[in-house]
Amino acid sequence: MSKRIADALFPEIKMTYQEAEALYPPRDLPDGAVCTRFAPSPTGFMHIGGLYTALLNSLFTRSRGGVFFLRIEDTDQKRQIENGVTEIIKTLDDFQIHFDEGAVSETGDSGKYGPYRQSLRREIYQAFAKYLVEIGRAYPCFCTSGELEAIREKQEAANALQKGYYGEWAVCRDLDEETVLKRIANGDRWIVRIRSNGKLGNTQVYHDTIRGDISMQENILDAVIIKGDGLPTYHFAHVVDDHLMRTTDVIRADEWIASIPLHVEMFQMLGFPVPRYTHLSPIMKNEAKEDGEGVSRRKLSKRKDPEARVGYYDEAGYPVSAVLDYLLTISSADYEPWREENMDASIFAFDLDLSKSGAAGALFDFDKLNNVAKKRIGHMSEEQIFSAASAWAEQHDSKLYQYIQDHAELFRKSITVWHEKRLDVAKWSDLMEMYPYLYDPSFSVNVKTLPEAFLPHKERIPAILTDYLEIFDYDDDAAEWFNKVKEIASKHNYCVKMGAYKKHPEDYNGSIADLSSFIRYSLTGATNTPDLHGIIHVIGKEATLRRIMAFRDALR
Ligand code: GLU
């Protein structure tokens, strides 16, 4: 116990911990309601795992009722980036994740439990640290990094079961009061550590919503709570803030599981109730093993995987609703069947059961993402597609944007062509990629590499196309258009009835499907496309004639 040491460390701190506590009264929440938070550090672009955590927090809170707040964990001042908070708020807002309280701009807050930026809460942490020093549950440590290194080396040499700063290794733990006061007065640099009561070999059972009861070695480390710059460590800030802000459920990434014993010891030494913990498994990815034998599973990595960055999805043009559907699909087995039945429902209508989200980790899978996104786009109205794709193109694809600017009505028509009855488009960047023949004014068919299936017909194709050009009328409706194609087919002995053709292919040069594919290919350079009559009406009369002639002439 040392009030003298506490005062010498924190002479400026006049607020007592009781006064700090009184600033944050318990919340008046209805029965069963929860209080949760998303607590990012503004240290760079947002990771998809961060969005995932925020989304599950938000859904959990909406389905239980209660308060969801945004806390900015900016205690690692060296790692901050400019406009980091704005970036976080904008990303979350884009993904329909809204908060009841918290940071609302780079410097602004909203809510009674703030400030919601940890760097502005220095006094509060110090008040609690001061209290812990006073009651003997924390102490200043003067060890330099060299001294800490030397302790570690000795532990290695002694083969200590547990490394780190604790028990007899913790050289500052039992310094006498006079020495401590002298060193503080002397200006020696210090940090503050807790004085752990844990014993090596003692286990305790901790609870996690997903993993259930977990038996772990209790904490024995004299962990740092106040750093050299006077700011708290993550661990201490978590305990103080989640108590004062009255968080009922801490839903965070599972990298913090190993810290539960430390956190629980700190909650207890401060006399605070321990919140419910839910540790979310990271999003994983299968990767081919280097020796080529099978796959191994690893975390999505910021460095290796572009899809780890939330911005990636917007750049590629995945609709927000598709990314949300996807994240929930991989998080919870109940989601996909629910979504199929409720395509129009808000994600917040889904009753998320976190305990079912599994400890193995959601698996990132591009095929799944694309399937989910195709269904989502398939379900969008043409008007929704028009505005979402236009907005995306304005930001990310100047060529497509120009096309839309110049030909808004044709763009609208083109959506009907590829959208009706098809689930091909997963993201807006697919449009130019899959349909350059619709949207790229400089499009031309590469005649050098003909599809293999065309080779037996090669000699006949120019004559077929010439006939087609002759009877082509841009104003024909779909039925008239198809009758004309049939006429040409009969003339060139391409069977117009697929059933008959299949029975006796030897009697014909080919089928109507073959013949249509020559026209199709000359216009699109592809053999599988949406409805051809529709395509012609998007690319227009002139381009249709020009492309067919160019293809025919190149074959002659
Ligand atoms: N700032 C911490 C992080 O970004 C928050 C963890 C938590 O939710 O408590 O990892």
XYZ file of C-alpha atoms and ligand atoms in Angstrom:
566
model
C 0.000 0.000 0.000
C 1.427 3.322 -0.852
C -0.432 6.524 -1.116
C 2.909 8.324 -1.208
C 4.039 6.447 -4.295
C 0.634 6.944 -5.954
C 0.837 10.703 -5.327
C 4.433 10.894 -6.514
C 3.537 9.101 -9.769
C 0.350 11.004 -10.478
C 0.538 14.370 -8.704
C -1.801 15.962 -11.234
C -4.551 13.426 -10.879
C -7.050 14.827 -8.440
C -10.023 12.760 -9.572
C -10.517 9.709 -7.391
C -11.571 6.449 -8.951
C -14.965 6.851 -7.242
C -15.389 10.203 -8.940
C -14.425 8.672 -12.279
C -16.918 5.884 -11.699
C -19.654 8.371 -10.813
C -19.289 10.002 -14.226
C -20.534 6.799 -15.833
C -23.669 5.550 -14.103
C -25.009 2.089 -14.974
C -27.118 2.185 -18.110
C -30.835 1.940 -17.856
C -31.309 -0.941 -20.268
C -34.478 -3.016 -20.613
C -34.303 -6.644 -19.467
C -32.237 -8.781 -21.815
C -30.859 -5.770 -23.697
C -27.112 -5.546 -24.232
C -24.392 -2.956 -24.586
C -21.661 -3.702 -27.117
C -18.914 -1.863 -28.843
C -16.654 -1.871 -31.841
C -13.201 -0.703 -30.842
C -10.855 -0.273 -33.790
C -7.424 1.292 -33.766
C -7.028 3.881 -36.513
C -3.755 2.456 -37.732
C -4.398 1.868 -41.411
C -6.942 0.491 -43.822
C -9.739 -1.541 -42.390
C -9.321 -5.305 -42.491
C -12.290 -7.414 -43.582
C -12.007 -9.107 -40.169
C -12.680 -5.724 -38.536
C -15.776 -5.227 -40.641
C -16.858 -8.760 -39.758
C -16.475 -8.065 -36.029
C -18.361 -4.782 -36.338
C -21.133 -6.451 -38.316
C -21.648 -9.284 -35.843
C -21.619 -6.834 -32.931
C -24.164 -4.691 -34.670
C -26.466 -7.569 -35.588
C -26.207 -9.073 -32.126
C -27.141 -5.760 -30.518
C -30.009 -5.060 -32.893
C -31.506 -8.482 -32.281
C -31.264 -8.159 -28.477
C -31.976 -4.442 -28.201
C -29.601 -2.079 -26.423
C -26.692 0.167 -27.210
C -23.870 -0.248 -29.704
C -21.038 2.273 -29.594
C -17.857 3.075 -31.474
C -14.715 3.535 -29.407
C -11.483 4.627 -31.021
C -8.472 2.878 -29.521
C -5.730 5.337 -30.293
C -3.327 4.733 -27.453
C -0.547 3.588 -29.729
C 0.305 7.066 -30.903
C 3.143 5.973 -33.179
C 0.854 3.851 -35.333
C -1.890 6.429 -35.954
C -2.570 7.504 -39.500
C -4.028 10.771 -40.684
C -7.812 10.726 -41.108
C -7.865 7.194 -39.708
C -11.049 7.844 -37.719
C -12.867 9.422 -40.663
C -11.933 6.426 -42.769
C -13.303 3.978 -40.191
C -16.545 5.889 -39.766
C -17.080 6.155 -43.508
C -16.377 2.470 -44.158
C -18.752 1.354 -41.431
C -21.409 3.740 -42.631
C -21.051 2.448 -46.212
C -21.707 -1.031 -44.865
C -24.838 0.066 -42.998
C -23.206 -0.312 -39.607
C -24.542 2.494 -37.463
C -23.804 3.336 -33.876
C -25.934 4.693 -31.069
C -22.959 6.461 -29.497
C -19.313 7.093 -30.075
C -16.910 8.903 -32.336
C -18.746 10.624 -35.181
C -15.887 12.419 -36.903
C -12.134 12.918 -36.574
C -12.651 14.833 -33.332
C -16.402 14.794 -32.594
C -18.299 12.494 -30.261
C -21.908 11.725 -29.537
C -23.138 10.124 -26.300
C -22.893 10.383 -22.530
C -20.213 7.777 -21.966
C -17.399 9.552 -23.785
C -14.942 10.695 -24.652
C -14.927 7.731 -27.022
C -11.315 8.261 -28.038
C -8.933 6.656 -25.620
C -6.239 9.292 -26.051
C -8.674 11.769 -24.461
C -9.255 9.572 -21.416
C -5.752 9.700 -20.002
C -6.884 11.159 -16.657
C -9.459 8.465 -16.169
C -6.993 5.622 -16.676
C -4.501 7.349 -14.465
C -7.096 7.780 -11.733
C -7.667 4.018 -11.720
C -3.946 3.252 -11.964
C -3.325 5.623 -9.073
C -5.938 3.822 -7.040
C -4.329 0.446 -7.786
C -0.928 1.770 -6.698
C -2.512 3.139 -3.544
C -4.013 -0.219 -2.600
C -0.816 -2.051 -3.480
C -2.163 -3.798 -6.588
C 0.103 -1.890 -8.968
C 3.614 -0.475 -8.790
C 6.036 1.538 -10.876
C 8.683 -0.363 -12.776
C 11.938 1.338 -13.732
C 13.428 -1.455 -15.817
C 15.020 -0.373 -19.061
C 14.603 -2.460 -22.191
C 18.167 -3.714 -21.632
C 17.259 -4.894 -18.146
C 14.125 -6.612 -19.425
C 16.198 -8.336 -22.067
C 18.645 -9.527 -19.403
C 15.757 -10.988 -17.362
C 14.536 -12.831 -20.438
C 17.993 -14.259 -21.093
C 18.240 -15.486 -17.508
C 14.811 -17.109 -17.842
C 15.949 -18.850 -21.014
C 19.086 -20.074 -19.280
C 17.105 -21.285 -16.239
C 14.517 -22.863 -18.522
C 11.773 -21.012 -16.666
C 8.357 -22.513 -17.431
C 6.838 -19.113 -17.904
C 8.748 -16.185 -19.347
C 7.972 -12.566 -18.594
C 7.795 -10.168 -15.702
C 6.391 -11.900 -12.608
C 7.171 -13.253 -9.164
C 10.857 -13.303 -8.275
C 11.792 -12.160 -11.786
C 9.903 -8.930 -11.316
C 12.747 -6.918 -9.863
C 10.751 -3.728 -9.270
C 7.848 -5.535 -7.603
C 9.250 -5.345 -4.108
C 11.420 -2.240 -4.161
C 11.098 -0.454 -0.860
C 9.062 2.702 -0.710
C 11.999 5.043 -0.082
C 13.909 3.732 -3.091
C 10.870 4.107 -5.288
C 10.185 7.660 -4.133
C 13.835 8.566 -4.644
C 13.882 7.195 -8.159
C 10.695 9.016 -9.090
C 12.072 12.266 -7.635
C 15.266 11.606 -9.520
C 13.369 11.620 -12.815
C 14.013 7.933 -13.598
C 11.674 6.766 -16.334
C 8.874 4.505 -15.117
C 5.867 2.591 -16.268
C 3.140 1.066 -14.084
C 2.520 -2.665 -13.722
C -0.160 -4.593 -11.898
C 0.916 -6.778 -9.014
C -0.589 -10.100 -9.987
C -1.792 -12.498 -7.317
C -1.718 -15.450 -9.694
C 0.279 -18.612 -9.038
C 2.020 -20.638 -11.668
C 0.179 -23.960 -11.951
C -3.223 -22.602 -10.859
C -5.859 -22.908 -13.531
C -9.202 -21.172 -13.665
C -12.223 -21.729 -15.826
C -13.133 -18.810 -18.054
C -16.213 -18.612 -20.222
C -16.522 -17.686 -23.862
C -19.874 -17.686 -25.686
C -18.515 -19.662 -28.622
C -16.000 -21.948 -26.945
C -17.879 -22.480 -23.695
C -15.813 -23.059 -20.541
C -12.084 -22.865 -21.099
C -9.641 -23.930 -18.456
C -6.508 -21.777 -18.507
C -3.502 -20.963 -16.369
C -4.545 -17.933 -14.322
C -2.634 -14.752 -14.947
C 0.666 -14.439 -13.142
C 2.246 -11.627 -15.149
C 2.748 -8.174 -13.734
C 1.435 -6.699 -16.965
C 2.034 -3.085 -17.869
C -1.014 -0.868 -17.443
C 0.413 2.630 -17.941
C 3.132 3.113 -20.530
C 6.049 5.552 -20.529
C 3.966 8.142 -22.391
C 1.314 8.080 -19.652
C -1.239 6.322 -21.841
C -2.716 2.943 -20.925
C -1.964 -0.374 -22.601
C -4.776 -2.011 -24.566
C -5.394 -4.386 -21.657
C -5.917 -1.696 -19.050
C -7.947 0.562 -21.338
C -10.203 -2.381 -22.215
C -10.931 -3.087 -18.562
C -11.475 0.523 -17.489
C -13.475 1.558 -20.545
C -15.652 -1.497 -20.866
C -16.521 -1.149 -17.221
C -17.220 2.582 -17.310
C -19.009 2.444 -20.639
C -21.032 -0.407 -19.198
C -20.352 -2.922 -21.942
C -22.250 -6.142 -21.267
C -20.762 -8.153 -24.141
C -17.229 -7.921 -25.448
C -17.298 -9.394 -28.933
C -13.803 -9.228 -30.369
C -11.239 -11.115 -32.426
C -9.931 -14.339 -30.928
C -6.356 -13.073 -30.862
C -7.384 -11.795 -27.403
C -8.389 -15.156 -25.951
C -4.981 -15.665 -24.410
C -5.446 -12.354 -22.564
C -8.684 -13.350 -20.824
C -6.948 -14.402 -17.587
C -5.150 -11.065 -17.396
C -8.310 -9.121 -18.159
C -10.347 -11.034 -15.620
C -7.728 -10.471 -12.925
C -7.786 -6.734 -13.653
C -11.590 -6.542 -13.573
C -11.482 -8.315 -10.232
C -8.766 -6.199 -8.670
C -10.763 -3.093 -9.556
C -13.941 -4.642 -8.155
C -15.681 -4.551 -11.542
C -18.017 -7.239 -12.878
C -16.537 -9.207 -15.780
C -18.429 -8.759 -19.088
C -19.511 -11.724 -21.237
C -16.808 -12.569 -23.743
C -17.303 -13.753 -27.298
C -14.142 -14.328 -29.296
C -14.696 -14.486 -33.019
C -12.482 -16.749 -35.047
C -10.605 -15.041 -37.827
C -11.545 -15.405 -41.469
C -9.352 -18.145 -42.876
C -8.196 -19.015 -46.326
C -7.192 -22.299 -47.925
C -3.868 -22.170 -49.662
C -2.195 -24.806 -51.818
C 0.761 -26.239 -49.916
C 4.180 -25.442 -51.285
C 4.955 -29.085 -51.988
C 1.754 -29.233 -54.049
C 0.232 -31.822 -51.674
C -3.189 -30.625 -50.530
C -4.089 -27.351 -48.866
C -3.266 -25.634 -45.636
C -5.434 -23.133 -43.832
C -4.211 -19.748 -42.732
C -5.578 -16.374 -41.659
C -6.373 -13.850 -44.373
C -3.328 -11.670 -44.448
C -3.195 -7.927 -45.022
C 0.099 -8.361 -46.799
C -0.676 -11.305 -49.081
C -4.401 -11.122 -49.805
C -5.955 -8.115 -51.501
C -9.368 -9.306 -50.311
C -8.268 -8.723 -46.709
C -8.742 -4.988 -47.271
C -12.323 -3.776 -47.022
C -11.704 -1.251 -49.825
C -11.082 -4.143 -52.207
C -14.792 -4.981 -52.420
C -15.810 -1.495 -53.386
C -13.017 -1.229 -55.927
C -14.088 -4.510 -57.563
C -17.697 -3.354 -57.476
C -19.318 -5.877 -55.164
C -22.552 -4.333 -53.914
C -22.524 -3.606 -50.196
C -25.536 -5.855 -49.709
C -23.636 -8.737 -51.342
C -20.613 -8.335 -49.079
C -22.885 -8.253 -46.031
C -24.729 -11.361 -47.203
C -21.420 -13.053 -47.813
C -19.936 -12.267 -44.402
C -23.040 -13.547 -42.683
C -23.149 -16.628 -44.893
C -19.653 -17.652 -43.825
C -20.252 -16.724 -40.201
C -23.373 -18.669 -39.555
C -24.803 -21.810 -41.134
C -28.359 -20.583 -40.526
C -27.939 -17.465 -42.594
C -28.045 -18.754 -46.163
C -31.305 -20.695 -45.852
C -32.840 -17.719 -44.055
C -31.655 -15.359 -46.763
C -33.059 -17.531 -49.553
C -36.477 -17.302 -47.939
C -36.135 -13.612 -47.163
C -34.327 -11.949 -50.032
C -35.876 -8.568 -49.311
C -35.422 -8.550 -45.542
C -32.877 -6.296 -43.860
C -29.898 -8.202 -42.455
C -31.018 -6.931 -39.067
C -34.082 -9.140 -39.238
C -31.804 -12.179 -38.991
C -31.689 -13.615 -35.476
C -27.961 -14.090 -35.059
C -26.896 -16.812 -32.645
C -23.242 -16.084 -31.944
C -22.759 -19.346 -30.127
C -23.296 -21.092 -33.461
C -20.665 -19.180 -35.342
C -18.082 -21.863 -34.683
C -14.554 -21.832 -33.375
C -12.960 -23.132 -36.548
C -13.082 -19.810 -38.353
C -15.122 -18.710 -41.324
C -13.529 -19.745 -44.579
C -12.984 -17.178 -47.275
C -13.948 -18.533 -50.647
C -14.182 -16.469 -53.823
C -16.608 -18.892 -55.483
C -18.956 -18.524 -52.574
C -18.581 -14.749 -52.561
C -19.345 -14.615 -56.269
C -22.345 -16.901 -55.950
C -23.796 -14.875 -53.132
C -23.139 -11.663 -55.054
C -24.713 -13.030 -58.244
C -27.844 -13.915 -56.346
C -27.923 -10.478 -54.789
C -27.492 -8.711 -58.126
C -29.958 -11.159 -59.678
C -32.487 -9.985 -57.131
C -31.870 -6.261 -57.648
C -34.270 -4.288 -59.817
C -32.939 -2.875 -63.056
C -33.284 0.582 -61.604
C -31.198 -0.383 -58.573
C -28.566 -1.873 -60.849
C -28.577 1.215 -63.016
C -27.843 3.512 -60.132
C -25.405 1.248 -58.276
C -23.384 0.400 -61.384
C -23.343 4.052 -62.502
C -22.161 5.211 -59.095
C -19.446 2.576 -59.098
C -18.320 3.380 -62.645
C -18.065 7.067 -61.785
C -15.481 6.208 -59.129
C -13.680 3.254 -60.654
C -14.155 2.791 -64.408
C -13.979 5.865 -66.584
C -14.659 3.932 -69.783
C -17.872 2.399 -68.515
C -18.850 5.709 -66.979
C -18.369 7.459 -70.288
C -20.533 4.834 -71.969
C -23.285 5.362 -69.416
C -23.030 9.133 -69.801
C -23.282 8.897 -73.582
C -25.885 6.140 -73.801
C -27.940 6.074 -70.623
C -30.975 4.556 -72.344
C -28.949 1.830 -74.034
C -27.238 1.072 -70.754
C -30.663 0.644 -69.192
C -31.661 -1.669 -72.042
C -28.435 -3.659 -71.693
C -29.223 -4.390 -68.061
C -32.406 -6.144 -69.161
C -30.365 -8.173 -71.649
C -27.879 -9.636 -69.162
C -30.000 -9.486 -66.057
C -33.071 -11.346 -67.229
C -32.955 -15.053 -66.400
C -29.216 -14.983 -65.842
C -27.008 -14.934 -62.764
C -23.690 -14.025 -64.320
C -22.693 -10.716 -62.822
C -21.152 -10.731 -59.358
C -19.607 -7.271 -59.318
C -19.709 -4.146 -61.433
C -16.199 -4.661 -62.786
C -17.601 -7.794 -64.475
C -19.614 -5.604 -66.811
C -16.726 -4.394 -68.928
C -14.917 -7.681 -68.436
C -17.804 -9.891 -69.561
C -19.598 -7.588 -71.957
C -16.977 -5.492 -73.731
C -19.065 -6.010 -76.864
C -21.847 -3.990 -75.250
C -19.898 -1.255 -73.531
C -16.578 -0.775 -75.254
C -16.927 1.441 -78.335
C -13.568 0.226 -79.656
C -14.577 -3.438 -79.380
C -13.678 -5.757 -82.253
C -13.667 -9.529 -82.604
C -10.378 -11.313 -82.741
C -10.664 -13.476 -85.843
C -7.278 -15.120 -85.473
C -8.382 -17.659 -82.912
C -11.699 -19.078 -84.038
C -13.538 -21.421 -81.692
C -12.597 -25.006 -82.511
C -16.238 -25.902 -83.168
C -16.318 -23.431 -86.071
C -13.590 -25.153 -88.074
C -15.766 -27.698 -89.934
C -18.066 -24.806 -90.929
C -15.405 -22.297 -91.818
C -15.948 -22.369 -95.575
C -19.693 -21.807 -95.238
C -19.668 -19.011 -92.672
C -19.053 -16.086 -95.088
C -22.012 -17.055 -97.278
C -24.247 -17.509 -94.228
C -23.293 -14.084 -92.913
C -23.828 -12.492 -96.316
C -27.354 -13.889 -96.406
C -27.919 -12.696 -92.875
C -26.782 -9.191 -93.758
C -29.163 -9.166 -96.658
C -32.287 -9.944 -94.717
C -31.256 -8.208 -91.490
C -33.784 -5.609 -90.385
C -32.974 -3.781 -87.178
C -36.661 -3.232 -86.486
C -37.579 -6.913 -86.430
C -38.950 -8.079 -83.129
C -37.494 -11.175 -81.496
C -39.881 -13.586 -83.261
C -39.368 -12.023 -86.696
C -35.665 -11.974 -86.142
C -35.575 -15.645 -85.220
C -37.731 -16.645 -88.206
C -35.177 -15.055 -90.477
C -32.343 -16.932 -88.790
C -34.333 -20.129 -89.333
C -34.810 -19.287 -92.995
C -31.087 -18.938 -93.508
C -30.518 -22.138 -91.554
C -32.810 -24.110 -93.843
C -31.182 -22.643 -96.889
C -27.716 -23.755 -95.725
C -28.912 -27.114 -94.458
C -28.575 -26.339 -90.742
C -31.347 -28.208 -88.968
C -33.835 -25.867 -87.246
C -35.198 -28.537 -84.886
C -32.679 -29.592 -82.299
C -34.474 -32.885 -81.581
C -34.410 -33.917 -85.238
C -30.810 -32.828 -85.538
C -29.737 -34.949 -82.595
C -31.325 -38.031 -84.138
C -29.634 -37.632 -87.538
C -26.751 -35.173 -87.396
C -25.207 -36.824 -90.451
C -28.050 -35.424 -92.582
C -27.130 -31.786 -91.915
C -24.264 -29.332 -92.018
C -25.089 -28.481 -88.463
C -27.900 -27.136 -86.297
C -29.585 -23.793 -85.872
C -27.582 -23.414 -82.670
C -24.355 -23.692 -84.679
C -25.578 -21.183 -87.180
C -26.694 -18.692 -84.533
C -23.299 -18.992 -82.909
C -21.635 -17.670 -86.077
C -23.725 -14.514 -85.857
C -23.230 -14.376 -82.117
C -19.487 -14.716 -82.393
C -19.159 -12.121 -85.114
C -20.891 -9.613 -82.838
C -19.449 -10.528 -79.488
C -16.356 -12.679 -79.890
C -18.055 -15.126 -77.524
C -20.080 -18.299 -77.959
C -22.066 -18.009 -74.750
C -23.898 -14.716 -74.360
C -27.267 -13.427 -73.263
C -30.051 -13.198 -75.842
C -28.677 -12.207 -79.234
C -31.647 -10.190 -80.410
C -31.343 -8.156 -77.226
C -27.613 -7.654 -77.775
C -28.194 -6.375 -81.314
C -30.590 -3.807 -79.933
C -28.012 -2.529 -77.506
C -25.067 -2.351 -79.864
C -27.217 -0.784 -82.592
C -27.775 -1.233 -86.295
C -24.553 0.251 -87.542
C -22.208 -1.611 -85.223
C -24.100 -4.833 -85.940
C -23.606 -4.512 -89.673
C -20.022 -3.377 -89.317
C -18.993 -6.226 -87.033
C -20.657 -8.927 -89.129
C -19.040 -7.597 -92.287
C -15.631 -7.357 -90.674
C -15.837 -10.910 -89.427
C -17.097 -12.248 -92.733
C -14.409 -10.423 -94.694
C -11.676 -11.663 -92.410
C -12.761 -15.264 -93.012
C -12.869 -15.023 -96.772
N -8.345 -2.099 -30.562
C -8.437 -3.520 -30.458
C -8.156 -4.120 -31.809
O -8.312 -3.428 -32.809
C -9.827 -3.883 -30.022
C -10.035 -5.235 -29.518
C -11.341 -5.231 -28.731
O -12.388 -5.244 -29.382
O -11.307 -5.162 -27.525
O -7.760 -5.251 -31.902
